[in-house]
Short mmCIF file of C-alpha atoms and ligand atoms in Angstrom, two decimals:
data_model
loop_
_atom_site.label_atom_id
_atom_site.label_comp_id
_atom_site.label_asym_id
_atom_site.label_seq_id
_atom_site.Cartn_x
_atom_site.Cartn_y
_atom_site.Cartn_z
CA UNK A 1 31.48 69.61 143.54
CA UNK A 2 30.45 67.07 140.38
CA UNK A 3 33.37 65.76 138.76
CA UNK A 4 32.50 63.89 135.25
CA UNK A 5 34.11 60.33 135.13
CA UNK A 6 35.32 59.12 132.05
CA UNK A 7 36.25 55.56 130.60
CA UNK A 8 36.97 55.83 127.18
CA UNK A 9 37.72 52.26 124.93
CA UNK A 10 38.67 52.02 120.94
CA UNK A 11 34.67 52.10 119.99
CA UNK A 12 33.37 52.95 123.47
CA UNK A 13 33.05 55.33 126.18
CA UNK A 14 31.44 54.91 129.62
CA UNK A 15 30.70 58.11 132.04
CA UNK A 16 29.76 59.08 135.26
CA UNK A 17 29.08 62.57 137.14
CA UNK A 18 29.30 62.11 140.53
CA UNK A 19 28.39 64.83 142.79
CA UNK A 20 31.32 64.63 145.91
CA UNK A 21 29.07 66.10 148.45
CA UNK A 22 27.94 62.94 149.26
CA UNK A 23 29.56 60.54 146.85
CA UNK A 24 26.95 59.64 144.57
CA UNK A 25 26.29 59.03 140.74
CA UNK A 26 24.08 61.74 139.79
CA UNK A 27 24.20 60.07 136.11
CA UNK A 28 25.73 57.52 134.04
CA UNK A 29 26.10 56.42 130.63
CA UNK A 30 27.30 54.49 127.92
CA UNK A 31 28.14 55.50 124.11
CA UNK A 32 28.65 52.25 122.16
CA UNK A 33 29.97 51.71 118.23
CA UNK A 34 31.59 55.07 117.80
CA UNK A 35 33.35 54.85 114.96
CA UNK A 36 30.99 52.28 113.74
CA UNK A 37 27.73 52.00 111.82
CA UNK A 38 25.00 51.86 114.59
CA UNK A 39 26.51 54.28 117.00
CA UNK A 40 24.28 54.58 120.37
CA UNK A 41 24.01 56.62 123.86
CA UNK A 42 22.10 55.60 127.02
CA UNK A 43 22.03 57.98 129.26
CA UNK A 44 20.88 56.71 133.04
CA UNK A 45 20.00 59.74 135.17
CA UNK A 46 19.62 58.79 138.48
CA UNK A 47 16.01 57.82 139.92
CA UNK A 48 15.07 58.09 136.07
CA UNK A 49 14.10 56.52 133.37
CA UNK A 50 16.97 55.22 130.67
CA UNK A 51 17.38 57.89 127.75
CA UNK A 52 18.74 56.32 124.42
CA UNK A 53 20.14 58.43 121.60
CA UNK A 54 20.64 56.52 117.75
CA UNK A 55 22.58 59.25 116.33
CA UNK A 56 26.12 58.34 114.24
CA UNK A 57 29.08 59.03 116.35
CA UNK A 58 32.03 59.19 113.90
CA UNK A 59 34.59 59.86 116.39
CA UNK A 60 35.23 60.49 120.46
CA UNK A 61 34.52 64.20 120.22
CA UNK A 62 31.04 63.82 118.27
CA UNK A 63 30.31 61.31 121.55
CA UNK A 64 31.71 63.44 124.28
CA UNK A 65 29.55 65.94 122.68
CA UNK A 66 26.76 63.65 122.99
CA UNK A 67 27.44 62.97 126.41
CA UNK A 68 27.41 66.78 127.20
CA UNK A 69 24.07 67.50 125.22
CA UNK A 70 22.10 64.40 127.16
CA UNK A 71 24.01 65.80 130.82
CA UNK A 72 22.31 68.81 129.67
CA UNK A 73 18.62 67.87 127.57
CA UNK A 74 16.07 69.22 129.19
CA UNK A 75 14.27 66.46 129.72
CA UNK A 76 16.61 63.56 130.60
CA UNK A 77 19.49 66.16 131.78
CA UNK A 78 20.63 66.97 135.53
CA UNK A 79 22.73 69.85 134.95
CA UNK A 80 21.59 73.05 133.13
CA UNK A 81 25.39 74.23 132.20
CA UNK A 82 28.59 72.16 132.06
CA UNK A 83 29.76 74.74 134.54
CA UNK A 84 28.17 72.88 137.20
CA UNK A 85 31.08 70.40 136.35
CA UNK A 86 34.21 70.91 138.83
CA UNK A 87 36.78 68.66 136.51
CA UNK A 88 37.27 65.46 134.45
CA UNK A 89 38.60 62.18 135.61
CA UNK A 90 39.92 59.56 133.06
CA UNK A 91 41.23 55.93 132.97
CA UNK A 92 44.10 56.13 131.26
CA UNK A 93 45.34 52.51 131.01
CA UNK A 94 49.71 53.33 130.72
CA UNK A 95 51.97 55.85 131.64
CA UNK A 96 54.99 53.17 131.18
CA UNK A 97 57.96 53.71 133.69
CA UNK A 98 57.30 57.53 133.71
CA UNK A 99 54.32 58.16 136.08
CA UNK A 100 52.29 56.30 138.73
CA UNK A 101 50.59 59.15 140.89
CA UNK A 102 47.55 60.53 139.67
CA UNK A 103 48.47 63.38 137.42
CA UNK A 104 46.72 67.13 135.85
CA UNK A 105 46.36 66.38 131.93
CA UNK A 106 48.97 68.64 130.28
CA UNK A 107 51.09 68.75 126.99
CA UNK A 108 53.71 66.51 128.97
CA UNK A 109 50.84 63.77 129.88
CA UNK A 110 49.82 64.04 126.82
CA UNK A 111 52.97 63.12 125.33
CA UNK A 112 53.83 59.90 127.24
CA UNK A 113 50.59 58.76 126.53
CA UNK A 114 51.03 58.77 122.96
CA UNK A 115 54.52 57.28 123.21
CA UNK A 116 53.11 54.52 125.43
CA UNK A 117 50.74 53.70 122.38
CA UNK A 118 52.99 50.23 122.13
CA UNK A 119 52.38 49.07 125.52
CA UNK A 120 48.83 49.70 125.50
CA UNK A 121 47.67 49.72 121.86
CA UNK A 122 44.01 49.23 122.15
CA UNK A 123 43.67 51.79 125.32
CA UNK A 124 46.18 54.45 125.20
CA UNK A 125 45.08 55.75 121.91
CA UNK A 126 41.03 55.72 123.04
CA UNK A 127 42.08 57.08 126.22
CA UNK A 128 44.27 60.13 124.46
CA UNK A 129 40.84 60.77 122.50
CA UNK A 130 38.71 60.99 125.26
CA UNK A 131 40.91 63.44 127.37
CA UNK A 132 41.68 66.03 123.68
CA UNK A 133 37.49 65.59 123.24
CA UNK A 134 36.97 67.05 126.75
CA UNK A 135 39.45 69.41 126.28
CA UNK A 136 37.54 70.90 123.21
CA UNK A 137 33.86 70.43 124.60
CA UNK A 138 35.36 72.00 128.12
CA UNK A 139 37.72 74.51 127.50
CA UNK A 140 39.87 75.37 130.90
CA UNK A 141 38.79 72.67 132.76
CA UNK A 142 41.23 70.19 134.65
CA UNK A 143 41.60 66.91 132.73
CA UNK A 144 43.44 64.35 135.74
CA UNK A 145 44.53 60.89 134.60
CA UNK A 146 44.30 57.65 136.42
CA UNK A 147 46.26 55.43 135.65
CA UNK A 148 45.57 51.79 135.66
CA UNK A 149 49.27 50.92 135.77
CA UNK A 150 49.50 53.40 138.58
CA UNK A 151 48.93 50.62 141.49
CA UNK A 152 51.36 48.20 140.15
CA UNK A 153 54.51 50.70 139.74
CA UNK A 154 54.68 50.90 143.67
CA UNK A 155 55.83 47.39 143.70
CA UNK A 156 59.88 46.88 144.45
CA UNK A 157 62.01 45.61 141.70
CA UNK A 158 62.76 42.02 142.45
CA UNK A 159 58.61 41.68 142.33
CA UNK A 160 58.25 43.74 138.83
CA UNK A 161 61.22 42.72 136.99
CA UNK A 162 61.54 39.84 134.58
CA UNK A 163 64.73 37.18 134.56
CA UNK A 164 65.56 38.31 131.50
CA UNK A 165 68.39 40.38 129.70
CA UNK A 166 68.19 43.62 131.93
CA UNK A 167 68.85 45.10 128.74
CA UNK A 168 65.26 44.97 127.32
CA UNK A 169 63.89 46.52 130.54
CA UNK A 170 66.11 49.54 129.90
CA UNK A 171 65.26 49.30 126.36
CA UNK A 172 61.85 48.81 126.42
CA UNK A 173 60.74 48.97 129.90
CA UNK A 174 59.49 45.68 129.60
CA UNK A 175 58.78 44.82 133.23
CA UNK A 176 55.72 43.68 135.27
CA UNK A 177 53.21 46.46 135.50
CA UNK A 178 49.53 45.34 136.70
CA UNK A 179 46.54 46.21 135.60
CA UNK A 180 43.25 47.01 137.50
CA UNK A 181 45.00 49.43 139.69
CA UNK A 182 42.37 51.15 140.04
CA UNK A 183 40.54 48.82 141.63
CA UNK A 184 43.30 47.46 144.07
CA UNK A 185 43.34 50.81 145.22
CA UNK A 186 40.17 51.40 146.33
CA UNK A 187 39.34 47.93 147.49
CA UNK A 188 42.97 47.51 149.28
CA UNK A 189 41.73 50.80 151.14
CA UNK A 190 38.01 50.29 151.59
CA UNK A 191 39.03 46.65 153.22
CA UNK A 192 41.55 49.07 155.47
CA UNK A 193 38.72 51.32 156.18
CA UNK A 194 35.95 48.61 156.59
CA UNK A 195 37.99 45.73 158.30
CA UNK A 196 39.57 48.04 160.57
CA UNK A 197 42.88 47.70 159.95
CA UNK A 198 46.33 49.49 160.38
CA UNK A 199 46.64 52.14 157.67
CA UNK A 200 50.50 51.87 158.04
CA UNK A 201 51.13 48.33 158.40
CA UNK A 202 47.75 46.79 156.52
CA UNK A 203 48.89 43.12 155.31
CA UNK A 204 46.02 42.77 152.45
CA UNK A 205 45.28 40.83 149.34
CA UNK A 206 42.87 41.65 147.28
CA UNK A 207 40.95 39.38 144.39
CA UNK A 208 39.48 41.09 141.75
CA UNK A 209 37.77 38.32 140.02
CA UNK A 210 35.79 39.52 136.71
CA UNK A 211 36.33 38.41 133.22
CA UNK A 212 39.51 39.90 133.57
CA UNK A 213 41.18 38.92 136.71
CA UNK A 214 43.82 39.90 138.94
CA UNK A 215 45.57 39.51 142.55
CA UNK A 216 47.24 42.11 144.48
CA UNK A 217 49.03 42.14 147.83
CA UNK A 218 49.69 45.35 149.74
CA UNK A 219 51.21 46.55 152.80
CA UNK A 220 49.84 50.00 153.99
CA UNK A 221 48.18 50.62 150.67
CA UNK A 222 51.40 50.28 148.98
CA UNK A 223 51.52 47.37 146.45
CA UNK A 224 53.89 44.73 146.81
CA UNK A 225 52.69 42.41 143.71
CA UNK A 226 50.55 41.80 141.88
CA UNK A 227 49.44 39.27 138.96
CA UNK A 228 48.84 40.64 135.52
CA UNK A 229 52.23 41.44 133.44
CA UNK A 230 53.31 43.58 130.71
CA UNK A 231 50.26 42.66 129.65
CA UNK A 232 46.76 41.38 131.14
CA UNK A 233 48.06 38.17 129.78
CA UNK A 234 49.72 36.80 132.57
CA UNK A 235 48.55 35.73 136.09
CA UNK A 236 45.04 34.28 136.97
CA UNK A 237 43.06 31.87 134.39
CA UNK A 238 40.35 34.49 133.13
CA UNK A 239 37.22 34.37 131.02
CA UNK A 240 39.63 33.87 127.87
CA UNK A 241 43.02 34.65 128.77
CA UNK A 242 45.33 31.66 129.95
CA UNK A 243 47.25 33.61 132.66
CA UNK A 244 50.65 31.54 133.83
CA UNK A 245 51.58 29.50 131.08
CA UNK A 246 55.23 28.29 129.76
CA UNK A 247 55.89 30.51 126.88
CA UNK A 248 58.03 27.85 125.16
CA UNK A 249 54.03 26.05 124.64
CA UNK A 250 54.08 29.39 122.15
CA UNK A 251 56.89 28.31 119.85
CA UNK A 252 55.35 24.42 119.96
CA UNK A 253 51.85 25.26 119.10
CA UNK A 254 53.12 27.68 116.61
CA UNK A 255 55.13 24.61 114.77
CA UNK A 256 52.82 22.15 114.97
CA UNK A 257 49.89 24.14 113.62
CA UNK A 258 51.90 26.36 111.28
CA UNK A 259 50.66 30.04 113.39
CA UNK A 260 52.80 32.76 113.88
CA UNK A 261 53.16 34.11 117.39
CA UNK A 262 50.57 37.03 116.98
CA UNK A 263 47.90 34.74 116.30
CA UNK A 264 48.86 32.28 119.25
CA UNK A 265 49.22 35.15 121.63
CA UNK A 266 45.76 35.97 120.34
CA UNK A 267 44.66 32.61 121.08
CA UNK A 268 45.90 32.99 124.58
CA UNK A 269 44.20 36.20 125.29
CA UNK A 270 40.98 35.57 123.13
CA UNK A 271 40.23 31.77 123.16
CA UNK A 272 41.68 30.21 126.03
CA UNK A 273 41.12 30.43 130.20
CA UNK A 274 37.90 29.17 131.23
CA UNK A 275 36.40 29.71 127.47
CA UNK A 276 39.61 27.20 126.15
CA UNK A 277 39.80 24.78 129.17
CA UNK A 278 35.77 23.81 129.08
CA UNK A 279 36.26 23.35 125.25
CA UNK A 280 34.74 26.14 124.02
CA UNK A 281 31.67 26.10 126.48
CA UNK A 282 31.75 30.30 127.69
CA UNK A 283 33.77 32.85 128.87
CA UNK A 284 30.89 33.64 131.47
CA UNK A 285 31.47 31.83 134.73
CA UNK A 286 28.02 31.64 135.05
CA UNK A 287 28.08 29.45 132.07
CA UNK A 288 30.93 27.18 133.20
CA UNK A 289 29.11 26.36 136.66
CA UNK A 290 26.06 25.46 135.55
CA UNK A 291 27.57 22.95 133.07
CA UNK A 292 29.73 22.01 135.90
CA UNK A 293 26.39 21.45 137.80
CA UNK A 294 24.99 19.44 134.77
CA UNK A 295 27.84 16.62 135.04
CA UNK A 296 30.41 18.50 132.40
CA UNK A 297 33.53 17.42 133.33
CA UNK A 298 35.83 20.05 131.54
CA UNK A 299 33.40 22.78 133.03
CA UNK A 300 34.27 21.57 136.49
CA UNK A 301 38.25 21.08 135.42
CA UNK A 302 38.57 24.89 135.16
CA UNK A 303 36.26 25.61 137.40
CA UNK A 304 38.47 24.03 139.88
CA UNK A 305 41.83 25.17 138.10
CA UNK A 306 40.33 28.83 138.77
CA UNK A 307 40.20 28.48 141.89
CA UNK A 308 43.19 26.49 142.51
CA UNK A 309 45.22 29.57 140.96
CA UNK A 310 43.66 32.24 142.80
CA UNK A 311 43.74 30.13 146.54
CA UNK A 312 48.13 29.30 145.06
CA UNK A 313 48.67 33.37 144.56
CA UNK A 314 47.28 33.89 147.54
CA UNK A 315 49.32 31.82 149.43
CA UNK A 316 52.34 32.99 147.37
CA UNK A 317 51.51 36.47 148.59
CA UNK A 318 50.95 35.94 152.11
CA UNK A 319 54.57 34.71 152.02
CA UNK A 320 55.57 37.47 150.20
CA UNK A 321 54.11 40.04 152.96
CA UNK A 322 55.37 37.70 155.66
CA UNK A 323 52.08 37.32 156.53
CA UNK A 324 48.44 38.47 155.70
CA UNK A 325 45.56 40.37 157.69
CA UNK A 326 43.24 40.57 155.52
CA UNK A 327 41.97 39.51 152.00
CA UNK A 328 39.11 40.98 150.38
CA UNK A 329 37.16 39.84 147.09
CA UNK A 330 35.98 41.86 144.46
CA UNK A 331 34.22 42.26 140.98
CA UNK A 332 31.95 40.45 138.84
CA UNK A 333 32.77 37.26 140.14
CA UNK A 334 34.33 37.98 143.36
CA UNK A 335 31.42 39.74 144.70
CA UNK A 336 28.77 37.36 143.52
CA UNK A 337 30.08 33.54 143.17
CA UNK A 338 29.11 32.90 147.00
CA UNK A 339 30.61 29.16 146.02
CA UNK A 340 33.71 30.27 144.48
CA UNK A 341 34.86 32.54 147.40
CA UNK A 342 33.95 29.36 149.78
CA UNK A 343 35.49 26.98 147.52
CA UNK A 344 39.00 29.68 147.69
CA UNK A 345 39.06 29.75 151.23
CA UNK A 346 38.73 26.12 151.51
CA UNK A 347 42.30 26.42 150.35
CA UNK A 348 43.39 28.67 153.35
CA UNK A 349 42.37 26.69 156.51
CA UNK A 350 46.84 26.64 157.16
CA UNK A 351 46.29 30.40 157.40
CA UNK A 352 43.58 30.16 159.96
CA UNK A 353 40.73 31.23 157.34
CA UNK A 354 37.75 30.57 158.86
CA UNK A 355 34.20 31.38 156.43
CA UNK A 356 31.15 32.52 157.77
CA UNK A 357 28.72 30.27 155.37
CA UNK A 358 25.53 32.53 156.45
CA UNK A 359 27.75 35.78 156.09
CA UNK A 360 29.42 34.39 152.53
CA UNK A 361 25.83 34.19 151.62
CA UNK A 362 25.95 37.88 150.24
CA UNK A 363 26.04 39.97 146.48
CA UNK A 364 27.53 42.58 145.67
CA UNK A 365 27.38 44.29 149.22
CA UNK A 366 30.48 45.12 151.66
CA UNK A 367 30.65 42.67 154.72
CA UNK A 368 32.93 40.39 156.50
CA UNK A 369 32.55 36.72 155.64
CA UNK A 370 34.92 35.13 157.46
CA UNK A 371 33.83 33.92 161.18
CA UNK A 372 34.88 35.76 164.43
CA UNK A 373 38.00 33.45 165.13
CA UNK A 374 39.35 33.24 161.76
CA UNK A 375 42.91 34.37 161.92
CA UNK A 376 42.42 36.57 158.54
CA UNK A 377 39.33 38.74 158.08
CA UNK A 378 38.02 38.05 154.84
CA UNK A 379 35.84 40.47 153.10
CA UNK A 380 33.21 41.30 150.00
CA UNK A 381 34.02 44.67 149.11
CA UNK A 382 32.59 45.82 145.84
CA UNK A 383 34.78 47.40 144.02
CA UNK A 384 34.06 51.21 142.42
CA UNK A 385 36.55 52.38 140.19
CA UNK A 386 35.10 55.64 138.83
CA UNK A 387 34.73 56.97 142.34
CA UNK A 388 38.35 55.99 143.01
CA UNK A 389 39.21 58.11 139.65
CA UNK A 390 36.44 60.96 141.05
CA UNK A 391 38.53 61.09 144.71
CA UNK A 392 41.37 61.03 142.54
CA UNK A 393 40.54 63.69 140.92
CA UNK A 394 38.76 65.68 143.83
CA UNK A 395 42.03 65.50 145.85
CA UNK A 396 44.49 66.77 142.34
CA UNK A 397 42.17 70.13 142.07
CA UNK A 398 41.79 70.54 145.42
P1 LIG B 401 34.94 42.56 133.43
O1 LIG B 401 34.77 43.97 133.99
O2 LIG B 401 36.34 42.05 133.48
O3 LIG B 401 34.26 42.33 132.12
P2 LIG B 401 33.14 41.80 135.59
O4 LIG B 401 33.83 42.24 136.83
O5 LIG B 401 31.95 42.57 135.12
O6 LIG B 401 34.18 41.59 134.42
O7 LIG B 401 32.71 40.28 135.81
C1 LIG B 401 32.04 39.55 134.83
C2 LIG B 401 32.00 38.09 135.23
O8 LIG B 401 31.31 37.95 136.48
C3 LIG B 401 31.26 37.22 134.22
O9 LIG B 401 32.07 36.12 133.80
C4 LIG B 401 30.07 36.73 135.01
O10 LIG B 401 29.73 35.44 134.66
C5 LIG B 401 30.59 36.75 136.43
N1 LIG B 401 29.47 36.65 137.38
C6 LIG B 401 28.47 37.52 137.57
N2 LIG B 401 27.60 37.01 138.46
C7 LIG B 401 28.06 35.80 138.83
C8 LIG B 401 27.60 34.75 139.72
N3 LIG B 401 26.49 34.88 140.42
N4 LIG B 401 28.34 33.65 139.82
C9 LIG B 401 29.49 33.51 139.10
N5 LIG B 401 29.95 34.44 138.26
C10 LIG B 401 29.26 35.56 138.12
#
């Protein structure tokens, strides 16, 4: 069975076929600038050479079209009909209050996606594109949507509502939704699967530390919390989002610099986090730790502040779960910073978290990095979200 994987953004779209036999990428891709002047497709077949097509790509469908031409070309292609292709997995970043299972694409789907246009303004509407472009380049074929919101809506209420007027969440639904679900899935259950652990009873947190960056904890699977908001806004300090902040420092920086609160919120998801704290230095953490390395002292203030949040949520979280078994790292840099992850768990020695320095010394590969006594296992586990939306969608059509 191949099932096409597809992660569609405003001027973007990234794909994968997977063949489920044995779980691998058979190809992947990337269509950049659709929409915009300069409009481009790589296409990666596996064990092959990179295929890149310059051709204008005025919309979704003209690029989902594109995708299914270069799956196809008879050079570059690995399939010879798209009815080697089972179904279609998408990210789909919000379903709101209405769904949180994976779901089969129909009118209905399509319908709260478009109404949940407001809570996810720059996805929903890219996402919506993507699924009606496969639907006309693949008539009949099952459309399944994953949603990245879909994690976070297991959590109880006292962890996802706000302390404010109850009336805006039934309003609204302004509550606290997540984000990377996707990815807390699959690493909550790989770090299950690979640590060990009680499916049922699994105490796990999970750090998915990229540009964007978020914390889960789950019991069994099932989330309890987890960082990001409403928004991606709040939680961790990111590349260039602030995470945590007092939103009254909204309304003062508005006054004093004469801004209205769209362009300080876009100062707080755009310009701040490591980018802001460093004084402007990067949003790459690569960036910020060799300047920390060269003597810059704002570099190593939010390099430390970084940490220092992600090592505080995850002791808030093991006192959430009344306890924690395991806690497992993830992402871009989660699964490479071999200092950061040491530096984190430097934090935990109360919790009995013991690191494995020779084990720690790892990228990008699963393994346990904690030592034989430590009382937690901590784990690497890289995290894979289009074959979480491909099993996803496996187990739907099945
Ligand atoms: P996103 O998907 O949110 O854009 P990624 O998960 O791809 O993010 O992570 C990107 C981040 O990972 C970048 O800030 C990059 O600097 C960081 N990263 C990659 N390799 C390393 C490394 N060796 N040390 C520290 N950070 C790294």
């Amino acid at each position: 069975m191949k099932i096409l994987v597809i992660n569609c953004g405003s001027s973007s779209l990234k794909y994968q076929l997977i063949d489920m036999a044995g779980e691998s990428v058979i190809a992947k891709g990337l269509c950049e600038r659709i929409g915009i002047e300069g409009s481009k497709l790589t296409h990666e077949p596996a064990d092959q050479d990179k295929y890149v097509v310059e051709n204008p790509m005025p919309d979704h469908t003209t690029a989902i079209q594109m995708v299914m031409d270069a799956l196809q070309d008879k050079d570059h292609g690995v399939i010879t009909s798209t009815d080697e292709i089972t179904a279609i997995g998408h990210r789909v970043l919000h379903a709101g209050t209405v769904y949180s299972d994976s779901i089969i694409v129909n009118e209905d789907v399509k319908r709260v996606i478009k109404e949940c246009f407001d809570l996810g303004p720059l996805h929903n509407p890219a996402n919506l594109m993507g699924i009606e472009a496969c639907e006309k380049a693949m008539p009949g074929k099952a459309n399944v949507a994953v949603w990245d919101t879909g994690f976070g809506m297991k959590m109880p209420e006292k962890a996802y509502l706000y302390a404010i007027p109850y009336e805006y969440y039934e309003k609204y639904s302004i509550r606290r939704y997540g984000f990377h679900g996707t990815s807390h899935m699959f690493v909550s259950g790989e770090a299950i699967k690979f640590g060990g652990l009680d499916p049922e009873k699994a105490k796990v947190i999970v750090c998915h530390l990229g540009n964007g960056a978020s914390v889960s904890a789950s019991i069994g699977g099932k989330c309890v919390d987890t960082s990001m908001g409403l928004t991606p806004l709040e939680g961790l300090i990111m590349g260039t989002r602030s995470g945590d902040i007092d939103p009254a420092v909204v309304q003062f920086i508005c006054n004093k610099e004469g801004k209205d609160v769209n362009e300080v919120l876009n100062i707080l998801n755009k310009k701040s986090g490591v980018l802001g704290m460093s004084g402007g230095i990067s949003s790459d953490f690569r960036d910020i730790e060799n300047a920390k390395k060269e003597g810059n002292h704002l570099a190593a203030v939010a390099m430390d502040a970084f940490i220092y949040r992600v090592a505080k949520y995850i002791g808030a979280y093991t006192a959430a779960m009344n306890g924690v078994d395991a806690i497992a790292f993830t992402a871009g840099v989660g699964e490479n910073d071999v200092a950061g992850r040491k530096a984190i768990c430097e934090y935990l020695g109360y919790l009995g978290v013991k690191i494995d320095d020779e084990a720690n010394n790892v990228r990008g590969k699963e393994r346990v990095i904690s030592a034989a006594d430590s009382k937690v296992k901590v784990m690497l586990i890289p995290t894979n979200e289009e074959l979480a939306i491909a099993r996803e969608t496996k187990a739907l059509i099945q």
